[in-house]
Coordinates of C-alpha atoms (C1' of nucleotides) in Angstrom, one line a residue:
Chain A
X21 CA 100.5 133.1 38.8
X22 CA 99.7 135.1 41.8
X23 CA 100.9 138.7 41.4
X24 CA 103.9 139.8 43.5
X25 CA 104.6 136.7 45.6
X26 CA 107.7 135.4 44.0
X27 CA 109.8 136.7 46.9
X28 CA 107.6 135.0 49.4
X29 CA 107.9 131.7 47.6
X30 CA 111.6 131.9 47.4
X31 CA 111.8 132.9 51.1
X32 CA 109.9 129.8 52.0
X33 CA 112.0 127.7 49.7
X34 CA 115.2 129.0 51.2
X35 CA 114.1 128.2 54.7
X36 CA 113.0 124.7 53.7
X37 CA 116.4 124.2 52.0
X38 CA 118.1 125.0 55.3
X39 CA 116.3 121.9 56.7
X40 CA 117.2 119.9 53.7
X41 CA 113.7 120.0 52.1
X42 CA 114.0 120.6 48.4
X43 CA 110.6 121.3 46.8
X44 CA 109.5 123.8 44.2
X45 CA 107.5 125.9 46.5
X46 CA 104.1 127.1 45.3
X47 CA 101.7 129.5 46.9
X48 CA 98.1 129.4 45.9
X49 CA 94.9 131.2 46.8
X50 CA 93.0 129.6 49.7
X51 CA 89.4 128.6 50.0
X52 CA 89.7 128.6 53.8
X53 CA 87.8 131.3 55.5
X54 CA 89.9 134.3 56.6
X55 CA 92.9 133.0 54.7
X56 CA 94.1 134.7 51.5
X57 CA 96.9 132.4 50.3
X58 CA 98.4 129.1 51.4
X59 CA 101.4 127.0 50.9
X60 CA 101.1 123.3 50.9
X61 CA 104.7 122.2 50.6
X62 CA 105.2 121.5 54.3
X63 CA 102.2 119.0 54.5
X64 CA 104.3 116.1 53.4
X65 CA 106.8 116.8 56.2
X66 CA 104.4 117.4 59.0
X67 CA 105.9 114.4 60.8
X68 CA 109.5 115.5 60.5
X69 CA 111.4 115.5 63.8
X70 CA 112.4 119.1 63.5
X71 CA 109.0 120.4 62.3
X72 CA 108.6 122.8 65.2
X73 CA 111.9 124.4 64.5
X74 CA 110.9 124.8 60.8
X75 CA 107.6 126.4 61.7
X76 CA 109.2 128.8 64.1
X77 CA 111.7 129.9 61.6
X78 CA 109.0 130.3 58.8
X79 CA 106.7 132.4 61.0
X80 CA 109.5 134.7 62.1
X81 CA 110.8 135.3 58.6
X82 CA 107.4 135.6 56.8
X83 CA 106.1 138.1 59.3
X84 CA 108.9 140.4 58.4
X85 CA 107.6 140.5 54.8
X86 CA 105.8 143.8 54.0
X87 CA 103.1 142.0 51.9
X88 CA 102.2 139.6 54.7
X89 CA 100.3 140.6 57.8
X90 CA 99.3 137.3 59.4
X91 CA 100.7 133.8 59.4
X92 CA 99.4 130.6 60.8
X93 CA 100.9 127.1 60.3
X94 CA 98.3 124.4 60.9
X95 CA 99.1 121.2 62.7
X96 CA 99.0 119.2 59.5
X97 CA 101.5 121.6 57.8
X98 CA 99.4 124.0 55.8
X99 CA 100.9 127.5 55.9
X100 CA 98.2 130.0 55.9
X101 CA 98.9 133.6 55.1
X102 CA 97.0 136.9 54.8
X103 CA 98.0 139.9 52.7
X104 CA 98.8 143.2 54.2
X105 CA 97.0 146.4 53.2
X106 CA 100.2 147.4 51.4
X107 CA 99.9 144.4 49.2
X108 CA 96.1 145.0 48.5
X109 CA 96.7 148.6 47.7
X110 CA 99.5 147.9 45.3
X111 CA 98.1 144.9 43.4
X112 CA 94.5 146.0 43.0
X113 CA 95.5 148.3 40.2
X114 CA 97.8 148.7 37.2
X115 CA 97.0 145.2 36.0
X116 CA 97.8 145.6 32.4
X117 CA 101.4 146.4 33.2
X118 CA 102.0 143.0 34.9
X119 CA 100.6 140.7 32.3
X120 CA 103.0 141.4 29.4
X121 CA 104.5 138.2 28.2
X122 CA 108.3 138.0 28.3
X123 CA 108.3 136.0 25.2
X124 CA 106.6 137.6 22.3
X125 CA 105.0 135.3 19.7
X126 CA 103.2 135.8 16.4
X127 CA 99.8 134.1 16.3
X128 CA 97.1 133.7 13.8
X129 CA 93.6 133.1 14.9
X130 CA 91.4 131.3 12.5
X131 CA 87.7 131.6 13.5
X132 CA 84.3 132.6 12.2
X133 CA 84.3 130.6 9.1
X134 CA 81.0 131.7 7.5
X135 CA 80.0 130.0 4.3
X136 CA 78.6 131.6 1.2
X137 CA 75.0 130.8 0.7
X138 CA 74.4 129.9 4.3
X139 CA 73.4 132.7 6.6
X140 CA 75.2 133.0 9.9
X141 CA 73.3 131.2 12.6
X142 CA 73.3 130.5 16.3
X143 CA 75.9 127.8 15.8
X144 CA 78.4 130.5 14.8
X145 CA 78.5 132.5 18.0
X146 CA 80.9 130.3 19.8
X147 CA 83.7 130.4 17.2
X148 CA 83.1 134.2 16.9
X149 CA 83.1 134.9 20.6
X150 CA 85.8 132.5 21.7
X151 CA 88.0 133.5 18.7
X152 CA 87.6 137.2 19.3
X153 CA 88.2 136.9 23.0
X154 CA 91.4 134.8 22.6
X155 CA 92.6 137.3 20.0
X156 CA 92.1 140.1 22.5
X157 CA 93.6 138.2 25.5
X158 CA 96.8 137.3 23.6
X159 CA 97.1 140.8 22.2
X160 CA 96.9 142.2 25.7
X161 CA 99.9 140.1 26.7
X162 CA 101.8 141.8 23.9
X163 CA 101.8 139.1 21.3
X164 CA 101.5 139.8 17.5
X165 CA 98.1 138.6 16.7
X166 CA 96.2 138.4 13.5
X167 CA 92.7 137.2 12.8
X168 CA 91.5 135.5 9.6
X169 CA 87.8 134.8 9.1
X170 CA 88.6 131.8 6.7
X171 CA 85.5 132.0 4.5
X172 CA 83.9 128.9 3.1
X173 CA 83.7 130.3 -0.4
X174 CA 84.8 127.4 -2.5
X175 CA 84.4 123.7 -3.2
X176 CA 81.2 121.6 -3.2
X177 CA 78.8 124.2 -1.6
X178 CA 79.6 126.6 -4.5
X179 CA 79.3 123.7 -7.0
X180 CA 75.8 122.9 -5.5
X181 CA 74.7 126.5 -5.8
X182 CA 75.8 126.9 -9.3
X183 CA 74.4 123.6 -10.4
X184 CA 71.0 124.5 -8.9
X185 CA 71.0 127.8 -10.6
X186 CA 71.7 126.1 -13.9
X187 CA 69.1 123.4 -13.4
X188 CA 66.4 125.8 -12.5
X189 CA 67.5 128.3 -15.2
X190 CA 67.7 131.1 -12.7
X191 CA 69.1 134.4 -14.1
X192 CA 72.2 134.8 -12.0
X193 CA 72.4 138.5 -12.7
X194 CA 69.0 139.2 -11.1
X195 CA 69.8 137.1 -8.0
X196 CA 69.5 138.7 -4.6
X197 CA 71.1 137.7 -1.3
X198 CA 67.8 136.4 -0.1
X199 CA 67.5 134.1 -3.1
X200 CA 70.9 132.8 -2.3
X201 CA 69.9 131.8 1.2
X202 CA 67.0 129.9 -0.2
X203 CA 69.0 128.2 -3.0
X204 CA 71.7 126.6 -0.9
X205 CA 69.4 124.5 1.4
X206 CA 67.4 123.4 -1.6
X207 CA 70.5 122.5 -3.6
X208 CA 71.9 120.6 -0.6
X209 CA 68.7 118.7 -0.2
X210 CA 68.5 117.8 -3.9
X211 CA 72.1 116.6 -3.8
X212 CA 71.2 114.1 -1.1
X213 CA 68.4 112.6 -3.2
X214 CA 69.6 112.9 -6.7
X215 CA 72.9 111.4 -7.7
X216 CA 72.9 113.1 -11.0
X217 CA 72.6 116.5 -9.5
X218 CA 75.4 115.7 -7.1
X219 CA 77.6 114.7 -10.0
X220 CA 76.8 117.9 -11.8
X221 CA 77.8 119.9 -8.8
X222 CA 81.0 118.0 -8.5
X223 CA 81.8 118.7 -12.2
X224 CA 81.2 122.4 -11.7
X225 CA 83.4 122.3 -8.6
X226 CA 86.1 120.6 -10.5
X227 CA 85.8 123.1 -13.4
X228 CA 86.1 126.0 -10.9
X229 CA 89.4 124.5 -9.7
X230 CA 90.7 124.5 -13.2
X231 CA 89.7 128.1 -13.6
X232 CA 86.8 127.6 -16.0
X233 CA 86.0 131.2 -17.0
X234 CA 82.3 130.9 -17.2
X235 CA 81.9 129.4 -13.7
X236 CA 84.5 131.7 -12.3
X237 CA 82.6 134.7 -13.3
X238 CA 79.4 133.2 -11.9
X239 CA 81.2 132.4 -8.7
X240 CA 82.4 136.0 -8.5
X241 CA 78.8 137.3 -8.8
X242 CA 77.7 135.1 -5.9
X243 CA 80.8 136.0 -3.9
X244 CA 80.0 139.7 -4.3
X245 CA 76.5 139.1 -3.3
X246 CA 77.3 137.3 -0.1
X247 CA 80.3 139.0 1.3
X248 CA 78.9 142.5 1.9
X249 CA 76.0 140.9 3.8
X250 CA 78.3 138.9 6.0
X251 CA 80.5 141.9 6.6
X252 CA 77.5 144.1 7.5
X253 CA 76.1 141.6 9.9
X254 CA 79.4 140.9 11.7
X255 CA 80.1 144.6 11.9
X256 CA 76.8 145.3 13.6
X257 CA 77.6 142.5 16.1
X258 CA 81.1 144.1 16.7
X259 CA 83.2 141.4 15.2
X260 CA 86.2 142.5 13.2
X261 CA 88.8 140.6 11.2
X262 CA 92.3 141.5 10.0
X263 CA 92.0 139.1 7.1
X264 CA 89.0 138.1 5.0
X265 CA 90.7 135.3 3.2
X266 CA 88.9 132.2 2.1
X267 CA 89.2 128.8 0.6
X268 CA 89.1 130.5 -2.9
X269 CA 92.4 132.2 -2.1
X270 CA 94.3 129.0 -1.8
X271 CA 93.4 127.1 -4.9
X272 CA 96.9 127.3 -6.3
X273 CA 98.5 126.2 -3.0
X274 CA 96.1 123.2 -2.8
X275 CA 97.4 122.0 -6.2
X276 CA 101.0 122.4 -5.3
X277 CA 100.6 120.7 -2.0
X278 CA 99.2 117.6 -3.8
X279 CA 101.8 117.7 -6.5
X280 CA 104.7 118.1 -4.1
X281 CA 103.5 115.3 -2.0
X282 CA 103.2 113.1 -5.0
X283 CA 106.7 114.0 -6.1
X284 CA 108.2 113.2 -2.7
X285 CA 106.2 109.9 -2.5
X286 CA 104.3 111.0 0.6
X287 CA 101.1 109.8 -0.9
X288 CA 100.0 106.5 -2.4
X289 CA 97.1 105.7 -4.7
X290 CA 94.2 103.8 -3.4
X291 CA 91.1 103.2 -5.5
X292 CA 92.1 106.2 -7.6
X293 CA 92.3 108.4 -4.5
X294 CA 95.5 109.7 -2.9
X295 CA 96.2 108.7 0.6
X296 CA 98.9 109.9 2.9
X297 CA 101.7 107.4 3.5
X298 CA 101.4 108.0 7.2
X299 CA 100.2 104.9 9.0
X300 CA 96.8 106.0 10.4
X301 CA 93.5 104.2 10.9
X302 CA 91.5 105.3 9.0
X303 CA 94.1 106.4 6.5
X304 CA 94.3 110.1 5.7
X305 CA 92.6 110.8 2.4
X306 CA 94.2 113.6 0.4
X307 CA 92.2 113.6 -2.8
X308 CA 89.0 111.9 -4.0
X309 CA 89.1 109.1 -6.5
X310 CA 88.1 111.6 -9.3
X311 CA 91.2 113.7 -8.4
X312 CA 89.2 116.5 -6.8
X313 CA 90.1 118.0 -3.4
X314 CA 88.7 117.7 0.0
X315 CA 88.2 119.8 3.2
X316 CA 91.6 118.5 4.4
X317 CA 93.3 119.3 1.1
X318 CA 92.0 122.9 1.3
X319 CA 93.2 123.3 4.8
X320 CA 96.7 122.1 3.8
X321 CA 96.7 124.6 1.0
X322 CA 95.7 127.3 3.6
X323 CA 98.7 126.4 5.7
X324 CA 101.0 126.8 2.7
X325 CA 99.4 130.1 1.8
X326 CA 99.8 131.4 5.4
X327 CA 103.4 130.2 5.7
X328 CA 104.1 132.2 2.5
X329 CA 102.1 135.4 3.3
X330 CA 101.9 135.8 7.1
X331 CA 104.0 133.1 8.7
X332 CA 103.3 132.8 12.4
X333 CA 104.7 130.9 15.4
X334 CA 101.3 129.6 16.3
X335 CA 98.2 128.9 14.3
X336 CA 95.0 128.6 16.3
X337 CA 91.9 127.2 14.9
X338 CA 88.7 128.0 16.8
X339 CA 86.4 125.4 15.4
X340 CA 83.8 123.1 17.1
X341 CA 85.0 119.9 18.7
X342 CA 83.2 117.6 16.3
X343 CA 86.1 118.4 13.9
X344 CA 88.7 117.3 16.3
X345 CA 89.7 114.3 14.2
X346 CA 89.9 116.4 11.1
X347 CA 92.3 118.8 12.7
X348 CA 94.4 116.0 14.1
X349 CA 94.7 114.7 10.6
X350 CA 95.5 118.2 9.2
X351 CA 98.2 118.8 11.8
X352 CA 99.7 115.4 11.4
X353 CA 99.8 115.8 7.6
X354 CA 101.3 119.3 7.9
X355 CA 104.3 117.7 9.8
X356 CA 104.4 114.6 7.5
X357 CA 104.5 116.8 4.4
X358 CA 106.9 119.2 6.1
X359 CA 104.7 122.2 5.3
X360 CA 105.4 124.2 8.5
X361 CA 107.4 123.9 11.7
X362 CA 105.1 126.2 13.7
X363 CA 102.7 124.9 16.3
X364 CA 99.1 124.2 15.4
X365 CA 96.4 124.3 18.0
X366 CA 92.7 123.3 17.7
X367 CA 90.6 125.1 20.2
X368 CA 87.4 123.1 20.1
X369 CA 84.0 123.8 21.7
X370 CA 80.6 122.2 22.3
X371 CA 77.3 123.0 20.7
X372 CA 74.8 125.7 21.6
X373 CA 71.6 123.8 22.4
X374 CA 68.0 124.9 22.4
X375 CA 65.4 124.2 25.1
X376 CA 65.0 120.7 23.7
X377 CA 68.7 120.1 24.5
X378 CA 69.5 119.6 20.9
X379 CA 71.9 121.7 18.8
X380 CA 70.6 124.0 16.2
X381 CA 70.7 122.3 12.9
X382 CA 73.0 123.7 10.3
X383 CA 72.0 122.0 7.1
X384 CA 68.3 121.3 7.0
X385 CA 67.6 124.9 6.1
X386 CA 65.6 125.5 9.2
X387 CA 68.1 127.4 11.2
X388 CA 68.0 130.0 13.9
X389 CA 69.7 132.9 12.2
X390 CA 72.1 135.0 14.1
X391 CA 70.4 138.2 13.0
X392 CA 67.1 136.8 14.3
X393 CA 68.7 135.9 17.6
X394 CA 70.0 139.5 17.8
X395 CA 66.5 140.8 17.3
X396 CA 65.0 138.5 19.8
X397 CA 67.5 139.5 22.5
X398 CA 67.1 143.2 21.7
X399 CA 63.3 142.9 22.1
X400 CA 63.8 141.4 25.6
X401 CA 66.2 144.2 26.6
X402 CA 63.9 147.1 25.6
X403 CA 62.6 147.2 29.2
X404 CA 66.0 148.4 30.4
X405 CA 66.8 151.1 27.9
X406 CA 65.2 152.7 24.9
X407 CA 68.3 154.3 23.4
X408 CA 69.1 152.4 20.2
X409 CA 72.9 152.7 20.7
X410 CA 72.8 151.5 24.3
X411 CA 70.4 148.7 23.3
X412 CA 72.7 147.4 20.6
X413 CA 75.7 147.3 22.9
X414 CA 73.6 145.6 25.6
X415 CA 72.3 143.0 23.0
X416 CA 75.9 142.2 21.9
X417 CA 76.9 141.9 25.6
X418 CA 74.3 139.3 26.1
X419 CA 75.2 137.5 22.9
X420 CA 78.8 137.4 24.1
X421 CA 78.8 137.1 27.8
X422 CA 76.3 134.3 28.0
X423 CA 78.3 132.4 25.4
X424 CA 81.7 132.9 27.1
X425 CA 80.5 132.0 30.6
X426 CA 80.4 128.2 30.2
X427 CA 83.6 126.2 29.7
X428 CA 84.0 125.9 25.9
X429 CA 84.4 122.1 26.1
X430 CA 80.9 121.6 27.0
X431 CA 77.6 122.0 25.3
X432 CA 75.3 124.6 26.8
X433 CA 71.7 125.6 26.7
X434 CA 70.8 129.0 25.4
X435 CA 68.0 130.4 27.5
X436 CA 66.9 133.7 26.1
X437 CA 64.7 134.6 29.1
X438 CA 67.5 133.8 31.6
X439 CA 70.3 135.5 29.7
X440 CA 68.4 138.8 29.4
X441 CA 67.5 139.1 33.0
X442 CA 69.4 141.7 35.1
X443 CA 69.3 139.4 38.1
X444 CA 71.7 136.5 37.7
X445 CA 75.0 135.8 36.0
X446 CA 74.2 137.9 32.9
X447 CA 75.6 140.4 30.6
X448 CA 72.9 142.9 31.8
X449 CA 74.1 142.5 35.4
X450 CA 77.7 143.2 34.6
X451 CA 76.9 146.3 32.5
X452 CA 74.7 147.6 35.3
X453 CA 77.5 147.3 37.8
X454 CA 80.0 149.1 35.7
X455 CA 77.5 151.8 34.9
X456 CA 77.1 152.4 38.7
X457 CA 80.9 152.7 39.0
X458 CA 81.0 155.2 36.1
X459 CA 78.3 157.3 37.7
X460 CA 80.2 157.4 41.0
X461 CA 83.4 158.4 39.3
X462 CA 81.7 161.2 37.3
X463 CA 80.3 162.8 40.4
X464 CA 81.8 166.1 41.1
X465 CA 82.7 166.4 44.8
X466 CA 84.6 168.8 46.9
X467 CA 87.2 166.9 48.9
X468 CA 89.3 169.1 51.1
X469 CA 91.1 166.5 53.2
X470 CA 93.8 164.9 51.0
X471 CA 94.8 162.1 53.4
X472 CA 93.8 158.7 52.2
X473 CA 92.6 156.3 54.9
X474 CA 94.5 153.0 54.5
X475 CA 92.5 150.8 56.8
X476 CA 89.9 148.7 55.0
X477 CA 86.6 147.4 56.3
X478 CA 85.3 144.0 55.3
X479 CA 83.6 145.0 52.1
X480 CA 86.5 147.1 50.9
X481 CA 89.0 144.5 51.7
X482 CA 87.0 141.8 50.0
X483 CA 86.8 143.9 46.8
X484 CA 90.5 144.8 46.9
X485 CA 91.5 141.2 47.4
X486 CA 89.4 140.1 44.5
X487 CA 90.8 142.9 42.3
X488 CA 94.3 141.7 43.1
X489 CA 93.5 138.2 41.7
X490 CA 93.2 139.3 38.1
X491 CA 96.6 137.9 37.0
X492 CA 95.5 134.4 38.1
X493 CA 92.3 134.3 36.1
X494 CA 93.9 136.0 33.1
X495 CA 96.6 133.4 33.0
X496 CA 94.0 130.6 33.3
X497 CA 92.2 131.9 30.3
X498 CA 95.4 132.5 28.3
X499 CA 97.2 129.2 29.1
X500 CA 94.1 127.1 28.5
X501 CA 92.5 129.1 25.7
X502 CA 89.4 129.3 27.9
X503 CA 87.8 132.7 28.2
X504 CA 85.3 131.5 30.8
X505 CA 87.7 132.0 33.6
X506 CA 87.7 135.7 33.0
X507 CA 84.0 135.8 32.4
X508 CA 83.3 134.1 35.8
X509 CA 85.8 136.3 37.5
X510 CA 84.2 139.4 36.0
X511 CA 80.9 138.4 37.4
X512 CA 82.2 137.8 40.8
X513 CA 83.9 141.2 40.7
X514 CA 80.7 142.9 39.8
X515 CA 78.8 141.0 42.5
X516 CA 81.4 142.0 45.1
X517 CA 81.3 145.6 43.9
X518 CA 77.5 145.7 44.1
X519 CA 77.7 144.5 47.6
X520 CA 80.3 147.1 48.5
X521 CA 78.2 149.7 46.8
X522 CA 75.1 148.9 48.8
X523 CA 76.8 148.9 52.2
X524 CA 79.3 151.7 51.8
X525 CA 77.9 155.1 50.9
X526 CA 80.5 157.3 49.4
X527 CA 78.8 160.7 49.0
X528 CA 76.8 160.8 52.1
X529 CA 77.3 163.6 54.6
X530 CA 78.6 161.4 57.4
X531 CA 81.3 159.9 55.2
X532 CA 84.6 161.6 56.1
X533 CA 86.7 163.0 53.3
X534 CA 89.6 160.5 53.7
X535 CA 87.2 157.6 53.5
X536 CA 85.6 159.2 50.4
X537 CA 89.0 159.4 48.8
X538 CA 89.8 155.8 49.7
X539 CA 86.5 154.5 48.4
X540 CA 86.7 156.5 45.2
X541 CA 90.1 154.9 44.6
X542 CA 88.7 151.5 45.0
X543 CA 85.8 152.3 42.7
X544 CA 88.3 153.6 40.2
X545 CA 90.3 150.4 40.4
X546 CA 87.2 148.3 39.9
X547 CA 86.1 150.4 36.9
X548 CA 89.5 150.2 35.2
X549 CA 89.9 146.5 35.7
X550 CA 86.3 145.9 34.6
X551 CA 87.0 147.8 31.4
X552 CA 90.1 145.7 30.8
X553 CA 88.2 142.4 31.2
X554 CA 85.4 143.7 29.0
X555 CA 87.9 144.3 26.3
X556 CA 89.4 140.8 26.8
X557 CA 85.9 139.4 26.3
X558 CA 85.1 141.6 23.3
X559 CA 82.4 143.6 25.0
X560 CA 81.9 147.3 24.9
X561 CA 80.8 149.4 27.9
X562 CA 77.5 151.2 27.9
X563 CA 77.5 154.6 29.6
X564 CA 74.0 154.5 30.9
X565 CA 71.2 152.2 31.6
Chain B
rG23 C1' 81.6 97.7 16.5
rC24 C1' 85.9 101.2 17.2
rU25 C1' 87.6 106.2 19.0
rC26 C1' 86.8 110.9 21.4
rU27 C1' 84.1 114.4 24.9
rC28 C1' 81.3 114.3 29.2
rG29 C1' 78.2 112.8 33.8
rU30 C1' 78.8 117.9 40.1
rA31 C1' 72.4 121.0 44.2
rG32 C1' 65.4 120.5 41.4
rC33 C1' 67.4 123.5 36.8
rU34 C1' 71.9 126.1 34.2
rC35 C1' 77.0 126.2 35.2
rA36 C1' 82.2 126.8 38.3
rA37 C1' 86.2 124.5 40.9
rA38 C1' 93.9 126.3 40.6
rU39 C1' 95.3 120.5 36.4
rG40 C1' 96.0 116.1 43.4
rG41 C1' 95.0 120.2 48.7
rA42 C1' 91.8 121.4 54.2
rU43 C1' 84.6 122.2 55.0
rA44 C1' 83.0 121.1 46.4
rG45 C1' 81.3 127.0 44.9
rA46 C1' 77.9 130.5 41.9
rG47 C1' 73.3 131.9 39.4
rC48 C1' 68.2 130.7 38.6
rA49 C1' 63.9 128.7 41.0
rA50 C1' 62.0 128.2 46.6
rC51 C1' 61.6 130.4 51.4
rA52 C1' 62.6 134.8 54.9
rG53 C1' 64.3 139.9 55.2
rA54 C1' 66.3 145.3 53.7
rC55 C1' 63.8 151.0 49.9
rU56 C1' 62.1 159.2 52.6
rU57 C1' 68.5 155.1 47.9
rC58 C1' 75.5 157.6 45.3
rU59 C1' 69.1 154.0 40.3
rA60 C1' 65.9 148.3 45.4
rA61 C1' 67.4 147.4 37.7
rU62 C1' 70.2 146.2 44.0
rC63 C1' 71.6 143.9 48.6
rU64 C1' 71.4 140.3 53.1
rG65 C1' 70.0 135.6 55.0
rU66 C1' 67.9 130.2 54.9
rA67 C1' 67.5 125.6 52.6
rG68 C1' 69.4 122.5 48.9
rG69 C1' 75.4 117.3 47.6
rU70 C1' 77.6 109.9 49.1
rU71 C1' 80.6 114.9 42.6
rA72 C1' 76.6 108.5 37.9
rU73 C1' 78.1 103.5 40.4
rA74 C1' 82.0 100.0 42.3
rG75 C1' 86.9 99.3 43.2
rG76 C1' 92.2 101.2 43.1
rU77 C1' 96.7 104.6 43.6
rU78 C1' 98.5 108.1 48.7
rC79 C1' 99.3 111.9 53.9
rG80 C1' 95.0 113.8 50.6
rA81 C1' 90.8 112.3 44.7
rG82 C1' 85.2 115.9 41.6
rU83 C1' 90.2 115.9 39.4
rC84 C1' 94.8 110.2 38.1
rC85 C1' 94.0 104.4 37.0
rU86 C1' 90.4 100.1 36.0
rA87 C1' 85.5 98.3 35.3
rU88 C1' 80.2 99.2 34.8
rC89 C1' 75.9 102.3 33.6
rG90 C1' 74.1 106.7 31.1
rA91 C1' 74.4 111.1 27.5
rG92 C1' 76.5 113.5 23.2
rA93 C1' 79.8 113.5 19.0
rG94 C1' 83.2 111.4 15.2
rC95 C1' 84.5 107.2 12.3
rG96 C1' 88.4 107.8 3.7
rC97 C1' 85.9 110.3 -1.2
rC98 C1' 80.5 117.0 2.5
rA99 C1' 82.7 121.4 4.5

RNA sequence: GCUCUCGUAGCUCAAAUGGAUAGAGCAACAGACUUCUAAUCUGUAGGUUAUAGGUUCGAGUCCUAUCGAGAGCGCCA
């Protein structure tokens, strides 16, 4: 995973082989001060009788490598190495050329998942940010990626809305989007207290499934009311999708999935409901006792629909961890019903918590809307810039960077005050650092001497070394579906750059031309890589602050 | 009750899937501005990685138990 060290690894491996030590040699970055990389394979053999001979041979051979400038083998067998300037110069740039995957795959990213009638709220930012980031990361590696927002535009929620409209005799044609937002929570609440109302909603939902024209046209009205609003909001937040499919697109597939399973005896009846024949505890429920469909059924239909329309090698679902069991059931059933031979991955994540350490509620109607959060962040950022365009990018940066920084497996606390500060691990800080770099690169200077100085001071070397580590963090994010590795790395890059910036003046009169050239190249490398990581995370650059 | 996820500095979070002395950011304290924007930078202090065992050259990471937190447990999505 470390760029450009394969030769060094095989060199060590060869030498160890000569002494009849057969290990798969691995070099890793070192935490030890003044050591760049280390190899631990020799540790287990530190008591071997010919250890001194091995050490001698290793030292001699490794020092001849142009990428290595210093070698030290500790008493206990750790092989500590330092990179040469040649290595640092070469691997601190052109990163995007090195991360192309040798095996190209097609992948569908299912994320976002907004529901009709329910406004996007704070709880949606993780699926949006993580989904978009993974999409960008895999795209950068050369994979064929496609994103699908997977709208919640069918089933019981729609039944509830339509039942409520009917019950309250609301004129559906004069309905506005704002009315819709009010209706859903009320309908949801009513369904919990009134069994009759719940049954009515269920009936409507069933009729929709059998293409009842009256309800279908009402559904369409609601759909057309909701979708443009969702699109506008997401666009302003810089989220884009290749596909805007929803549950309503797979109604036919859901029916055929169930029918086929029945025909192949993959389901059995239980209290009127259909249950998968797979031995599971609890059993996997395919249809309700009244014959209507469930969340799981819809997801199975979606798989069939995708297999038919945009078959992929991998399907990646970015949905919160509470639905882990659900996806286990979906994926098992996909295999059991033989719906697809592709691989299915659930990328889960924890909740976004408020200051009270509790997640923002989604169904009590009293939610923190995403649009409101955007406004609140923007308000805080006004002290940094008054330009509306810059302010919007900055706001989206905070909304994304703060969210991608923690490991997705854990819950985290959203602290508005903290996240909008320029001091600290924040979106504002990283934007400020790259703006500084931009400014330096745009400065027009007369440089006469064209020699580049190839010796590096401590600040320069530290930055170059960190720049060369991109491949590692990129692969961590890619292999584990965890963007936070890149987010953390980006911050440390910016921090190291700011330190370099403060201690190494480029355009001062007592800086010789060859040093100016060298430093401008370093700044250029920093700026290019920063831009690359920004795009991986789904963040746009501001050009001033 | 069963099953997952997790417990790291006062607070918010990292840590290569087993490597040497566990790192950042806030907050606290002490410094650096006639500056390529100090909107920044540099120090100091802060830890028995929930607890107790185990596995081995080596454990925050793996195994067992206990305590504590959050989540999920057929007819919502």
